[in-house]
Amino acid sequence: MSKVFIGVGHGGSDPGAVGNGMRESDVNLEMALAMKAELERHGVTVGISRTRDEDDRLAEEIRECNAFAPDLAVEVHNNSGGGDGFECYINGHDRIARQLAERIEEEVKQIGQNSRGVKVSTRLGWVNRVKAPAVLCEGFFLDSQDSAAADTAAKRGRFGQAYARGVLAQLGVQTQQTAQSPEREKVRKRFSLDESTMGFLDTYRFAQALYQRLAETK
C-alpha cells in the first residue's frame, strides 16, 4: 500500500502569511485535511504533521516525515507578497519529485488557478532534507486579489483535492468518482449547495453518513 506524508506549514504561535481576513496556518490545514481525506478515500496510507492548530516546527515535520518513510511527501503552504498564482518547489535532483510537482501543477490549473511554475530551491529544508521525493506547494497569495481563488472553505478544499489527484497520478492510482447517492442529491437541493461545495463535502471520510443524517433532519 502506498504511503504519503503531508506537512502542514506554520501553526500555533506562527500564523505564517496573513491577508484578507485569512491566516496561512489555518488555510494550510484546511487544504491538507481535504488532501488527506481524498487520498485515504483511494486507499493511500497518509501521515500528517498536524490535524489542528498547534506549534509545528519545520524540523519536527521533517523528522516525522522521515520516520514515516513515505513514498511521496507534500508540504502545504500559501504565499504573500502581492503576487499571483500557484508555484511548487523541488530540490532539482529528484526526477520523481519533478514529475510529482508537474502533475500537481496540472491539477491545480484544472481548477482554474494559474501557475508560476515548478521551481528549484537549494535552501528550503523540506525539499532538501526529506528523504522521500518531496515537493512544497504554494497555492495562492493571501494578500492580493489572488486570494479570491481560495476565499471559501469549498475553494480551499478544491486545492487539497487537486493536490491529492496529482499525488494519485504519480502513484498510478486511478481517481474514483464519489457515488452520487439520493441522500447527497437531497442535501444539495435542500441547502442550495453548488457542486464545488458538494465536492468539498465529498472528501469528508464519513460523507455518506453525514448526507443521510442531514437528509433525515426535519
GROMACS .gro file of C-alpha atoms in nm:
model
  218
    1MET     CA    1   0.000   0.000   0.000
    2SER     CA    2   0.130   0.345  -0.093
    3LYS     CA    3   0.226   0.591   0.182
    4VAL     CA    4   0.217   0.970   0.158
    5PHE     CA    5   0.318   1.226   0.419
    6ILE     CA    6   0.164   1.575   0.428
    7GLY     CA    7   0.344   1.858   0.601
    8VAL     CA    8   0.119   2.144   0.713
    9GLY     CA    9   0.306   2.472   0.715
   10HIS     CA   10   0.313   2.702   1.022
   11GLY     CA   11   0.067   2.676   1.310
   12GLY     CA   12   0.018   2.785   1.674
   13SER     CA   13   0.227   3.093   1.753
   14ASP     CA   14   0.339   3.111   1.389
   15PRO     CA   15   0.043   3.207   1.165
   16GLY     CA   16   0.255   3.239   0.851
   17ALA     CA   17   0.125   3.483   0.590
   18VAL     CA   18  -0.180   3.693   0.679
   19GLY     CA   19  -0.414   3.875   0.443
   20ASN     CA   20  -0.776   3.941   0.350
   21GLY     CA   21  -0.902   3.800   0.681
   22MET     CA   22  -0.712   3.473   0.644
   23ARG     CA   23  -0.416   3.320   0.829
   24GLU     CA   24  -0.191   3.092   0.629
   25SER     CA   25  -0.167   2.836   0.909
   26ASP     CA   26  -0.547   2.788   0.902
   27VAL     CA   27  -0.569   2.778   0.523
   28ASN     CA   28  -0.282   2.530   0.501
   29LEU     CA   29  -0.460   2.299   0.743
   30GLU     CA   30  -0.790   2.309   0.552
   31MET     CA   31  -0.615   2.222   0.227
   32ALA     CA   32  -0.407   1.949   0.388
   33LEU     CA   33  -0.707   1.782   0.553
   34ALA     CA   34  -0.901   1.784   0.224
   35MET     CA   35  -0.597   1.630   0.057
   36LYS     CA   36  -0.565   1.366   0.330
   37ALA     CA   37  -0.933   1.269   0.302
   38GLU     CA   38  -0.914   1.231  -0.076
   39LEU     CA   39  -0.600   1.019  -0.061
   40GLU     CA   40  -0.748   0.796   0.208
   41ARG     CA   41  -1.063   0.755   0.002
   42HIS     CA   42  -0.839   0.595  -0.260
   43GLY     CA   43  -0.671   0.359  -0.014
   44VAL     CA   44  -0.349   0.556   0.042
   45THR     CA   45  -0.195   0.546   0.391
   46VAL     CA   46  -0.144   0.907   0.498
   47GLY     CA   47   0.074   1.063   0.765
   48ILE     CA   48   0.027   1.432   0.850
   49SER     CA   49   0.226   1.672   1.064
   50ARG     CA   50  -0.078   1.820   1.240
   51THR     CA   51  -0.456   1.796   1.235
   52ARG     CA   52  -0.531   2.109   1.442
   53ASP     CA   53  -0.380   2.449   1.515
   54GLU     CA   54  -0.062   2.391   1.712
   55ASP     CA   55   0.305   2.482   1.701
   56ASP     CA   56   0.452   2.283   1.412
   57ARG     CA   57   0.824   2.337   1.372
   58LEU     CA   58   0.974   2.251   1.035
   59ALA     CA   59   1.249   2.038   1.191
   60GLU     CA   60   0.984   1.829   1.367
   61GLU     CA   61   0.782   1.795   1.046
   62ILE     CA   62   1.089   1.665   0.864
   63ARG     CA   63   1.171   1.422   1.147
   64GLU     CA   64   0.813   1.287   1.149
   65CYS     CA   65   0.812   1.255   0.771
   66ASN     CA   66   1.138   1.063   0.755
   67ALA     CA   67   1.025   0.834   1.039
   68PHE     CA   68   0.703   0.762   0.847
   69ALA     CA   69   0.914   0.662   0.542
   70PRO     CA   70   0.659   0.767   0.278
   71ASP     CA   71   0.670   0.704  -0.093
   72LEU     CA   72   0.599   1.075  -0.156
   73ALA     CA   73   0.591   1.388   0.060
   74VAL     CA   74   0.399   1.713   0.007
   75GLU     CA   75   0.430   2.030   0.216
   76VAL     CA   76   0.129   2.263   0.203
   77HIS     CA   77   0.189   2.639   0.214
   78ASN     CA   78   0.040   2.958   0.074
   79ASN     CA   79   0.201   3.282  -0.023
   80SER     CA   80   0.230   3.656   0.044
   81GLY     CA   81   0.399   3.948  -0.124
   82GLY     CA   82   0.124   4.069  -0.354
   83GLY     CA   83   0.179   3.814  -0.628
   84ASP     CA   84  -0.049   3.582  -0.818
   85GLY     CA   85  -0.074   3.208  -0.876
   86PHE     CA   86   0.043   2.864  -0.764
   87GLU     CA   87   0.404   2.753  -0.751
   88CYS     CA   88   0.577   2.432  -0.648
   89TYR     CA   89   0.933   2.383  -0.520
   90ILE     CA   90   1.165   2.083  -0.556
   91ASN     CA   91   1.534   2.025  -0.487
   92GLY     CA   92   1.619   1.982  -0.856
   93HIS     CA   93   1.794   1.646  -0.826
   94ASP     CA   94   1.497   1.411  -0.785
   95ARG     CA   95   1.324   1.309  -1.108
   96ILE     CA   96   1.022   1.169  -0.924
   97ALA     CA   97   0.978   1.491  -0.727
   98ARG     CA   98   0.972   1.690  -1.051
   99GLN     CA   99   0.714   1.455  -1.200
  100LEU     CA  100   0.501   1.490  -0.887
  101ALA     CA  101   0.529   1.869  -0.893
  102GLU     CA  102   0.425   1.885  -1.257
  103ARG     CA  103   0.128   1.655  -1.201
  104ILE     CA  104   0.008   1.861  -0.905
  105GLU     CA  105   0.058   2.179  -1.108
  106GLU     CA  106  -0.158   2.041  -1.390
  107GLU     CA  107  -0.439   1.952  -1.148
  108VAL     CA  108  -0.425   2.298  -0.991
  109LYS     CA  109  -0.456   2.459  -1.334
  110GLN     CA  110  -0.760   2.240  -1.398
  111ILE     CA  111  -0.944   2.406  -1.106
  112GLY     CA  112  -0.880   2.749  -1.258
  113GLN     CA  113  -0.567   2.867  -1.077
  114ASN     CA  114  -0.278   2.992  -1.291
  115SER     CA  115   0.074   2.870  -1.222
  116ARG     CA  116   0.407   3.043  -1.170
  117GLY     CA  117   0.576   2.712  -1.242
  118VAL     CA  118   0.787   2.441  -1.083
  119LYS     CA  119   1.096   2.594  -0.920
  120VAL     CA  120   1.419   2.459  -0.775
  121SER     CA  121   1.533   2.555  -0.425
  122THR     CA  122   1.860   2.469  -0.256
  123ARG     CA  123   1.752   2.647   0.065
  124LEU     CA  124   1.413   2.504   0.158
  125GLY     CA  125   1.456   2.242   0.429
  126TRP     CA  126   1.154   2.038   0.328
  127VAL     CA  127   1.265   1.961  -0.028
  128ASN     CA  128   1.631   1.915   0.066
  129ARG     CA  129   1.615   1.721   0.394
  130VAL     CA  130   1.315   1.491   0.346
  131LYS     CA  131   1.445   1.153   0.225
  132ALA     CA  132   1.144   1.072   0.004
  133PRO     CA  133   1.065   1.257  -0.321
  134ALA     CA  134   0.934   1.584  -0.178
  135VAL     CA  135   0.758   1.895  -0.307
  136LEU     CA  136   0.646   2.217  -0.140
  137CYS     CA  137   0.327   2.374  -0.278
  138GLU     CA  138   0.237   2.744  -0.251
  139GLY     CA  139  -0.128   2.756  -0.358
  140PHE     CA  140  -0.219   3.125  -0.376
  141PHE     CA  141  -0.134   3.470  -0.236
  142LEU     CA  142  -0.333   3.568   0.071
  143ASP     CA  143  -0.254   3.939   0.044
  144SER     CA  144  -0.362   4.014  -0.313
  145GLN     CA  145  -0.661   3.970  -0.541
  146ASP     CA  146  -0.533   3.616  -0.589
  147SER     CA  147  -0.698   3.537  -0.253
  148ALA     CA  148  -1.030   3.507  -0.441
  149ALA     CA  149  -0.902   3.169  -0.563
  150ALA     CA  150  -0.939   3.028  -0.211
  151ASP     CA  151  -1.162   3.263  -0.012
  152THR     CA  152  -1.414   2.995   0.090
  153ALA     CA  153  -1.381   2.656   0.256
  154ALA     CA  154  -1.510   2.490  -0.061
  155LYS     CA  155  -1.241   2.654  -0.275
  156ARG     CA  156  -0.969   2.560  -0.028
  157GLY     CA  157  -1.099   2.204  -0.033
  158ARG     CA  158  -1.066   2.202  -0.412
  159PHE     CA  159  -0.696   2.285  -0.378
  160GLY     CA  160  -0.649   1.993  -0.141
  161GLN     CA  161  -0.833   1.762  -0.378
  162ALA     CA  162  -0.622   1.884  -0.670
  163TYR     CA  163  -0.303   1.811  -0.476
  164ALA     CA  164  -0.436   1.464  -0.398
  165ARG     CA  165  -0.518   1.395  -0.763
  166GLY     CA  166  -0.163   1.490  -0.860
  167VAL     CA  167  -0.027   1.251  -0.598
  168LEU     CA  168  -0.261   0.973  -0.713
  169ALA     CA  169  -0.149   1.022  -1.073
  170GLN     CA  170   0.215   0.990  -0.963
  171LEU     CA  171   0.131   0.672  -0.770
  172GLY     CA  172  -0.055   0.529  -1.068
  173VAL     CA  173  -0.386   0.518  -0.881
  174GLN     CA  174  -0.694   0.589  -1.091
  175THR     CA  175  -0.920   0.859  -0.947
  176GLN     CA  176  -1.258   0.729  -0.835
  177GLN     CA  177  -1.568   0.944  -0.862
  178THR     CA  178  -1.776   0.980  -0.547
  179ALA     CA  179  -2.105   0.794  -0.569
  180GLN     CA  180  -2.399   1.029  -0.624
  181SER     CA  181  -2.637   0.890  -0.361
  182PRO     CA  182  -3.002   1.001  -0.330
  183GLU     CA  183  -2.920   1.146   0.013
  184ARG     CA  184  -2.639   1.355  -0.136
  185GLU     CA  185  -2.871   1.497  -0.400
  186LYS     CA  186  -3.139   1.570  -0.140
  187VAL     CA  187  -2.889   1.762   0.075
  188ARG     CA  188  -2.759   1.955  -0.227
  189LYS     CA  189  -3.109   2.069  -0.323
  190ARG     CA  190  -3.232   2.130   0.031
  191PHE     CA  191  -2.944   2.362   0.123
  192SER     CA  192  -2.895   2.507  -0.230
  193LEU     CA  193  -2.529   2.399  -0.242
  194ASP     CA  194  -2.322   2.425  -0.559
  195GLU     CA  195  -2.111   2.136  -0.687
  196SER     CA  196  -1.782   2.286  -0.567
  197THR     CA  197  -1.917   2.288  -0.211
  198MET     CA  198  -2.052   1.934  -0.253
  199GLY     CA  199  -1.713   1.827  -0.385
  200PHE     CA  200  -1.551   1.958  -0.067
  201LEU     CA  201  -1.805   1.772   0.149
  202ASP     CA  202  -1.741   1.456  -0.053
  203THR     CA  203  -1.384   1.448   0.080
  204TYR     CA  204  -1.509   1.402   0.436
  205ARG     CA  205  -1.433   1.048   0.549
  206PHE     CA  206  -1.792   0.986   0.662
  207ALA     CA  207  -1.961   1.191   0.391
  208GLN     CA  208  -2.238   0.941   0.318
  209ALA     CA  209  -2.333   0.914   0.686
  210LEU     CA  210  -2.343   1.295   0.704
  211TYR     CA  211  -2.565   1.318   0.396
  212GLN     CA  212  -2.802   1.058   0.537
  213ARG     CA  213  -2.831   1.237   0.871
  214LEU     CA  214  -2.889   1.578   0.710
  215ALA     CA  215  -3.141   1.431   0.467
  216GLU     CA  216  -3.341   1.287   0.758
  217THR     CA  217  -3.333   1.606   0.966
  218LYS     CA  218  -3.669   1.780   0.986
   0.00000   0.00000   0.00000
